[in-house]
Amino acid sequence: MSVPRAIRKVFLAVEQSEGAGARVRRSIGTPQLRNFSPFLMLDHFSIKPGAGFPDHPHRGQETITYLLTGGVDHEDFAGNAGTLEAGDLQFMTAGRGIMHAEMPRQNPDGSANVGLQLWVDLPAKLKTCEPRYRDLRAAEIPQADIGDKVHVKVISGQSGGVDSVKDLAYTPVWILDIEIKPGGKLAQPVPRGFNAFSYQLEGSAIFGSGSAKRTVEQFHNCVFEADGDMVNVEVPENATSNARFVLIAGQILDQKVVQYGPFVLNSPEEVRQALFDYQFQTNGFERAKDWASEIGKSMVH
């Protein structure tokens, strides 16, 4: 018998500055919610022309970027380059080290490029793996209609009898982009042993069961308790708009997290080593020597 997950907390992702002129609503990775294993950070970003995330390093984590509107170019020191369009995702494994840039497309109307970026911890044994990318285009994402009021983009995981594309990330993660019309309800299974949360993109929805239901408004993160294997959500019949949110779950990693900016390791010694390796271009950062991205040059004054 399925056991619904209780709600631990609901909180607003407050907008702040990040990178070079970008605006983000950060929920995970703030005092409200730190190291919610395996999740390290969730940013709902808005990057207008002239802003962006120029050349910077990573080690020890995976980043998942889901572009909602606009376009974002990426380029790294290994010669990988490409563009994410609206609805596309990129799964980047930093592993032992990567240096890259993420810069917005300059939209003719001056509009912002908007998306989500999720940082996921890597199991200790994979923190020294070689960097890799997995791109998932919008047209490749399986979709499920549950009744006539619930639509799910099954980015990773399972919903409505539909399975996602496999092997996108090393750390097992479910990502579902869910839209519910007024009067719609969903009982979404989530794996045991996974932490889970939702982030509200549009409208509001009611999560939980019985007397413990909570209304979750736009830009709010809803964090679920670890016990249970089902998330219940509904949108009242009298709601004036659809609700859209991402429901994300990931396998809990039993390991210590020591983070210094873009370096995520398991001990202070490993973080010091990462800083040394980056500064002296060794042990995974050799290609950082004298490298500068082409797309990042627009930020150099």
CSV table of C-alpha atoms in Angstrom, one decimal:
chain,number,residue,atom,x,y,z
A,1,MET,CA,0.0,0.0,0.0
A,2,SER,CA,1.3,3.4,-1.0
A,3,VAL,CA,2.3,5.8,1.8
A,4,PRO,CA,1.9,9.6,1.1
A,5,ARG,CA,4.8,11.8,2.0
A,6,ALA,CA,4.3,14.5,4.6
A,7,ILE,CA,5.5,18.1,4.0
A,8,ARG,CA,8.5,19.2,5.9
A,9,LYS,CA,8.5,22.8,4.9
A,10,VAL,CA,7.4,25.3,2.3
A,11,PHE,CA,9.4,28.5,1.6
A,12,LEU,CA,9.8,31.3,-0.9
A,13,ALA,CA,12.9,31.3,-3.2
A,14,VAL,CA,14.0,34.9,-2.8
A,15,GLU,CA,15.5,36.6,-5.8
A,16,GLN,CA,19.2,37.5,-5.6
A,17,SER,CA,22.2,38.5,-7.9
A,18,GLU,CA,24.5,35.8,-9.2
A,19,GLY,CA,27.2,35.4,-11.8
A,20,ALA,CA,27.7,38.5,-13.9
A,21,GLY,CA,24.4,40.4,-13.8
A,22,ALA,CA,22.2,37.4,-13.7
A,23,ARG,CA,19.2,37.1,-11.3
A,24,VAL,CA,18.3,33.9,-9.6
A,25,ARG,CA,15.7,32.6,-7.2
A,26,ARG,CA,17.7,30.1,-5.1
A,27,SER,CA,15.9,27.7,-2.9
A,28,ILE,CA,18.3,24.7,-2.2
A,29,GLY,CA,21.7,26.0,-1.2
A,30,THR,CA,20.4,28.7,1.2
A,31,PRO,CA,19.9,28.8,5.0
A,32,GLN,CA,16.4,27.5,4.3
A,33,LEU,CA,17.6,24.2,2.8
A,34,ARG,CA,21.3,23.1,2.7
A,35,ASN,CA,22.7,19.8,1.5
A,36,PHE,CA,19.4,18.1,0.9
A,37,SER,CA,21.2,15.0,-0.3
A,38,PRO,CA,21.9,14.5,-3.2
A,39,PHE,CA,20.8,18.1,-4.0
A,40,LEU,CA,23.3,20.9,-3.4
A,41,MET,CA,21.6,23.9,-5.1
A,42,LEU,CA,18.5,24.9,-7.1
A,43,ASP,CA,18.5,28.2,-9.0
A,44,HIS,CA,15.6,29.6,-11.0
A,45,PHE,CA,17.6,31.9,-13.2
A,46,SER,CA,16.8,34.9,-15.4
A,47,ILE,CA,19.7,36.1,-17.6
A,48,LYS,CA,19.1,39.3,-19.7
A,49,PRO,CA,21.4,40.4,-22.5
A,50,GLY,CA,24.7,41.5,-21.2
A,51,ALA,CA,24.6,39.2,-18.2
A,52,GLY,CA,25.7,35.6,-17.8
A,53,PHE,CA,28.0,33.1,-16.2
A,54,PRO,CA,31.5,33.5,-17.8
A,55,ASP,CA,34.4,31.1,-17.4
A,56,HIS,CA,34.4,29.2,-14.1
A,57,PRO,CA,35.4,25.8,-12.8
A,58,HIS,CA,33.6,22.8,-11.3
A,59,ARG,CA,34.7,19.6,-9.5
A,60,GLY,CA,32.8,16.8,-7.8
A,61,GLN,CA,29.2,17.4,-8.9
A,62,GLU,CA,26.7,17.2,-11.7
A,63,THR,CA,24.8,20.2,-13.0
A,64,ILE,CA,21.4,19.8,-14.7
A,65,THR,CA,20.2,22.8,-16.7
A,66,TYR,CA,16.6,23.0,-17.9
A,67,LEU,CA,15.9,25.9,-20.2
A,68,LEU,CA,12.3,27.2,-20.0
A,69,THR,CA,12.5,30.2,-22.4
A,70,GLY,CA,15.1,31.7,-24.6
A,71,GLY,CA,18.5,30.1,-25.4
A,72,VAL,CA,21.8,29.6,-23.6
A,73,ASP,CA,25.2,28.9,-25.2
A,74,HIS,CA,27.8,26.7,-23.4
A,75,GLU,CA,31.5,26.1,-24.1
A,76,ASP,CA,34.2,24.3,-22.1
A,77,PHE,CA,38.0,23.9,-22.1
A,78,ALA,CA,37.7,20.5,-23.8
A,79,GLY,CA,36.3,22.0,-27.0
A,80,ASN,CA,32.6,21.1,-26.3
A,81,ALA,CA,30.1,23.8,-27.3
A,82,GLY,CA,26.5,24.0,-28.1
A,83,THR,CA,23.2,25.8,-27.5
A,84,LEU,CA,20.2,24.9,-25.3
A,85,GLU,CA,16.9,26.0,-26.7
A,86,ALA,CA,13.6,26.3,-24.8
A,87,GLY,CA,12.6,23.0,-23.3
A,88,ASP,CA,16.1,21.4,-23.7
A,89,LEU,CA,18.2,20.0,-20.8
A,90,GLN,CA,21.9,19.5,-20.3
A,91,PHE,CA,23.3,17.0,-17.8
A,92,MET,CA,26.9,18.0,-17.1
A,93,THR,CA,29.2,15.8,-15.0
A,94,ALA,CA,32.1,17.8,-13.7
A,95,GLY,CA,33.9,14.8,-12.2
A,96,ARG,CA,37.6,15.6,-11.6
A,97,GLY,CA,37.4,19.0,-13.2
A,98,ILE,CA,36.0,21.1,-15.9
A,99,MET,CA,36.0,24.8,-16.8
A,100,HIS,CA,33.2,26.2,-18.8
A,101,ALA,CA,31.0,29.2,-19.6
A,102,GLU,CA,27.2,29.6,-19.8
A,103,MET,CA,26.1,32.7,-21.7
A,104,PRO,CA,22.6,33.8,-22.7
A,105,ARG,CA,21.4,34.2,-26.3
A,106,GLN,CA,20.9,37.9,-27.1
A,107,ASN,CA,17.2,37.8,-27.9
A,108,PRO,CA,16.2,40.5,-30.4
A,109,ASP,CA,13.4,41.8,-28.1
A,110,GLY,CA,15.8,42.0,-25.2
A,111,SER,CA,13.9,39.4,-23.2
A,112,ALA,CA,15.5,37.3,-20.5
A,113,ASN,CA,16.6,33.7,-20.9
A,114,VAL,CA,14.9,31.7,-18.0
A,115,GLY,CA,15.5,28.2,-16.7
A,116,LEU,CA,16.4,26.0,-13.8
A,117,GLN,CA,19.8,24.8,-12.7
A,118,LEU,CA,20.1,22.0,-10.2
A,119,TRP,CA,23.4,20.9,-8.7
A,120,VAL,CA,23.5,17.2,-7.7
A,121,ASP,CA,26.3,15.6,-5.6
A,122,LEU,CA,28.3,12.8,-7.1
A,123,PRO,CA,29.0,9.6,-5.1
A,124,ALA,CA,32.5,9.7,-3.6
A,125,LYS,CA,33.9,7.0,-6.0
A,126,LEU,CA,32.8,9.1,-9.0
A,127,LYS,CA,34.2,12.5,-8.0
A,128,THR,CA,37.4,11.7,-10.0
A,129,CYS,CA,35.6,10.5,-13.1
A,130,GLU,CA,36.2,12.2,-16.5
A,131,PRO,CA,33.8,15.1,-17.3
A,132,ARG,CA,30.9,14.3,-19.7
A,133,TYR,CA,27.8,15.8,-21.1
A,134,ARG,CA,24.3,14.4,-21.9
A,135,ASP,CA,22.0,16.7,-23.8
A,136,LEU,CA,18.2,16.0,-23.9
A,137,ARG,CA,16.3,17.9,-26.5
A,138,ALA,CA,12.7,19.0,-25.9
A,139,ALA,CA,11.4,16.7,-28.6
A,140,GLU,CA,13.1,13.7,-27.0
A,141,ILE,CA,11.3,14.0,-23.7
A,142,PRO,CA,8.5,11.4,-23.2
A,143,GLN,CA,5.1,12.9,-22.1
A,144,ALA,CA,2.2,11.4,-20.2
A,145,ASP,CA,-1.4,12.6,-20.0
A,146,ILE,CA,-3.1,11.4,-16.8
A,147,GLY,CA,-6.8,11.9,-17.4
A,148,ASP,CA,-7.7,15.1,-19.2
A,149,LYS,CA,-6.3,17.5,-16.5
A,150,VAL,CA,-2.7,16.4,-15.8
A,151,HIS,CA,0.2,16.6,-18.2
A,152,VAL,CA,3.7,15.4,-17.3
A,153,LYS,CA,7.0,15.8,-19.2
A,154,VAL,CA,8.9,12.8,-18.0
A,155,ILE,CA,12.4,14.2,-18.1
A,156,SER,CA,13.8,11.5,-15.8
A,157,GLY,CA,12.0,8.8,-13.9
A,158,GLN,CA,8.4,7.5,-14.4
A,159,SER,CA,4.9,8.9,-14.5
A,160,GLY,CA,1.6,7.7,-15.8
A,161,GLY,CA,3.1,4.5,-17.1
A,162,VAL,CA,5.7,6.4,-19.1
A,163,ASP,CA,9.5,5.9,-18.6
A,164,SER,CA,12.1,8.5,-19.3
A,165,VAL,CA,15.3,8.4,-21.4
A,166,LYS,CA,17.9,6.5,-19.4
A,167,ASP,CA,21.5,7.2,-18.2
A,168,LEU,CA,21.4,10.9,-18.1
A,169,ALA,CA,23.1,11.4,-14.8
A,170,TYR,CA,25.3,9.2,-12.6
A,171,THR,CA,23.4,10.0,-9.4
A,172,PRO,CA,19.8,8.6,-9.8
A,173,VAL,CA,17.4,11.5,-10.1
A,174,TRP,CA,13.8,11.9,-11.1
A,175,ILE,CA,12.7,15.1,-12.8
A,176,LEU,CA,9.0,15.6,-13.7
A,177,ASP,CA,7.6,18.8,-15.3
A,178,ILE,CA,3.9,18.7,-14.3
A,179,GLU,CA,1.0,20.9,-15.4
A,180,ILE,CA,-2.4,20.5,-13.7
A,181,LYS,CA,-5.6,22.2,-14.8
A,182,PRO,CA,-8.2,23.4,-12.3
A,183,GLY,CA,-10.0,20.3,-10.9
A,184,GLY,CA,-7.0,18.0,-11.6
A,185,LYS,CA,-5.4,15.7,-9.1
A,186,LEU,CA,-2.3,13.5,-9.2
A,187,ALA,CA,-0.9,10.8,-6.9
A,188,GLN,CA,2.7,10.6,-8.1
A,189,PRO,CA,4.9,7.7,-7.0
A,190,VAL,CA,8.5,8.5,-5.8
A,191,PRO,CA,11.2,6.0,-5.0
A,192,ARG,CA,11.9,5.1,-1.4
A,193,GLY,CA,15.4,6.1,-0.3
A,194,PHE,CA,15.1,9.3,-2.4
A,195,ASN,CA,14.7,12.9,-1.1
A,196,ALA,CA,12.0,14.8,-2.9
A,197,PHE,CA,10.8,18.4,-3.4
A,198,SER,CA,8.7,20.5,-5.7
A,199,TYR,CA,9.3,24.0,-7.1
A,200,GLN,CA,6.3,26.0,-8.3
A,201,LEU,CA,6.8,27.6,-11.7
A,202,GLU,CA,3.3,28.9,-12.3
A,203,GLY,CA,0.1,29.2,-10.4
A,204,SER,CA,-0.5,27.4,-7.1
A,205,ALA,CA,-1.2,23.8,-6.1
A,206,ILE,CA,-2.3,22.0,-3.0
A,207,PHE,CA,0.2,19.3,-1.8
A,208,GLY,CA,-0.2,16.7,0.9
A,209,SER,CA,-3.0,14.6,2.4
A,210,GLY,CA,-5.8,15.0,4.8
A,211,SER,CA,-5.5,17.8,7.4
A,212,ALA,CA,-1.8,18.4,6.5
A,213,LYS,CA,-2.5,19.8,3.1
A,214,ARG,CA,-0.5,23.0,2.2
A,215,THR,CA,-1.1,25.5,-0.6
A,216,VAL,CA,2.2,26.1,-2.5
A,217,GLU,CA,2.4,29.4,-4.4
A,218,GLN,CA,4.6,30.5,-7.3
A,219,PHE,CA,8.3,30.5,-6.7
A,220,HIS,CA,8.0,28.4,-3.5
A,221,ASN,CA,9.8,25.2,-2.8
A,222,CYS,CA,7.9,22.4,-1.1
A,223,VAL,CA,10.2,19.9,0.8
A,224,PHE,CA,8.8,16.5,1.5
A,225,GLU,CA,9.8,14.1,4.4
A,226,ALA,CA,11.8,11.1,3.4
A,227,ASP,CA,9.2,8.5,4.6
A,228,GLY,CA,6.6,7.4,2.1
A,229,ASP,CA,6.5,6.6,-1.7
A,230,MET,CA,3.7,9.0,-3.0
A,231,VAL,CA,3.3,12.7,-3.5
A,232,ASN,CA,-0.3,13.9,-3.6
A,233,VAL,CA,-1.2,17.2,-5.4
A,234,GLU,CA,-4.3,18.9,-6.6
A,235,VAL,CA,-5.6,22.1,-8.1
A,236,PRO,CA,-9.0,23.3,-6.9
A,237,GLU,CA,-11.9,23.4,-9.4
A,238,ASN,CA,-12.3,27.1,-8.8
A,239,ALA,CA,-8.6,28.0,-9.5
A,240,THR,CA,-8.2,30.8,-12.1
A,241,SER,CA,-5.1,29.3,-13.8
A,242,ASN,CA,-3.2,26.1,-14.3
A,243,ALA,CA,-0.5,25.0,-11.9
A,244,ARG,CA,3.0,24.1,-13.2
A,245,PHE,CA,5.8,22.8,-11.1
A,246,VAL,CA,8.8,20.5,-11.2
A,247,LEU,CA,8.8,17.5,-8.9
A,248,ILE,CA,12.3,16.3,-8.3
A,249,ALA,CA,13.6,13.3,-6.3
A,250,GLY,CA,17.1,11.9,-5.9
A,251,GLN,CA,18.8,9.0,-4.2
A,252,ILE,CA,20.2,9.9,-0.8
A,253,LEU,CA,24.0,9.7,-0.6
A,254,ASP,CA,25.4,8.6,2.7
A,255,GLN,CA,28.5,10.8,2.6
A,256,LYS,CA,29.9,14.1,4.0
A,257,VAL,CA,29.6,17.2,1.9
A,258,VAL,CA,32.3,19.8,2.0
A,259,GLN,CA,31.7,22.6,-0.5
A,260,TYR,CA,33.7,25.6,-1.5
A,261,GLY,CA,32.0,27.5,-4.3
A,262,PRO,CA,32.0,25.2,-7.4
A,263,PHE,CA,34.1,22.5,-5.7
A,264,VAL,CA,32.1,19.8,-3.9
A,265,LEU,CA,34.1,17.1,-2.2
A,266,ASN,CA,34.0,14.9,0.9
A,267,SER,CA,36.7,16.4,3.1
A,268,PRO,CA,38.5,19.8,3.7
A,269,GLU,CA,41.7,18.2,2.4
A,270,GLU,CA,40.0,17.4,-0.9
A,271,VAL,CA,38.7,20.9,-1.2
A,272,ARG,CA,42.2,22.3,-0.6
A,273,GLN,CA,43.6,19.9,-3.2
A,274,ALA,CA,40.9,21.1,-5.7
A,275,LEU,CA,41.9,24.8,-5.1
A,276,PHE,CA,45.6,23.8,-5.6
A,277,ASP,CA,44.8,21.8,-8.8
A,278,TYR,CA,42.8,24.7,-10.3
A,279,GLN,CA,45.3,27.3,-9.4
A,280,PHE,CA,48.2,25.4,-10.9
A,281,GLN,CA,46.3,23.7,-13.7
A,282,THR,CA,47.0,20.1,-12.6
A,283,ASN,CA,45.1,16.9,-11.9
A,284,GLY,CA,42.2,17.5,-14.3
A,285,PHE,CA,42.6,21.2,-14.8
A,286,GLU,CA,45.5,21.1,-17.3
A,287,ARG,CA,43.4,22.4,-20.1
A,288,ALA,CA,42.5,25.5,-18.1
A,289,LYS,CA,46.0,26.9,-18.8
A,290,ASP,CA,45.6,30.0,-21.0
A,291,TRP,CA,42.0,28.9,-21.9
A,292,ALA,CA,39.3,31.5,-22.4
A,293,SER,CA,35.9,30.8,-23.9
A,294,GLU,CA,34.8,32.6,-27.0
A,295,ILE,CA,31.3,33.1,-25.7
A,296,GLY,CA,32.6,34.6,-22.4
A,297,LYS,CA,34.6,37.3,-24.2
A,298,SER,CA,31.5,39.5,-24.5
A,299,MET,CA,31.8,40.0,-20.7
A,300,VAL,CA,35.4,41.1,-20.8
A,301,HIS,CA,35.7,44.9,-20.6
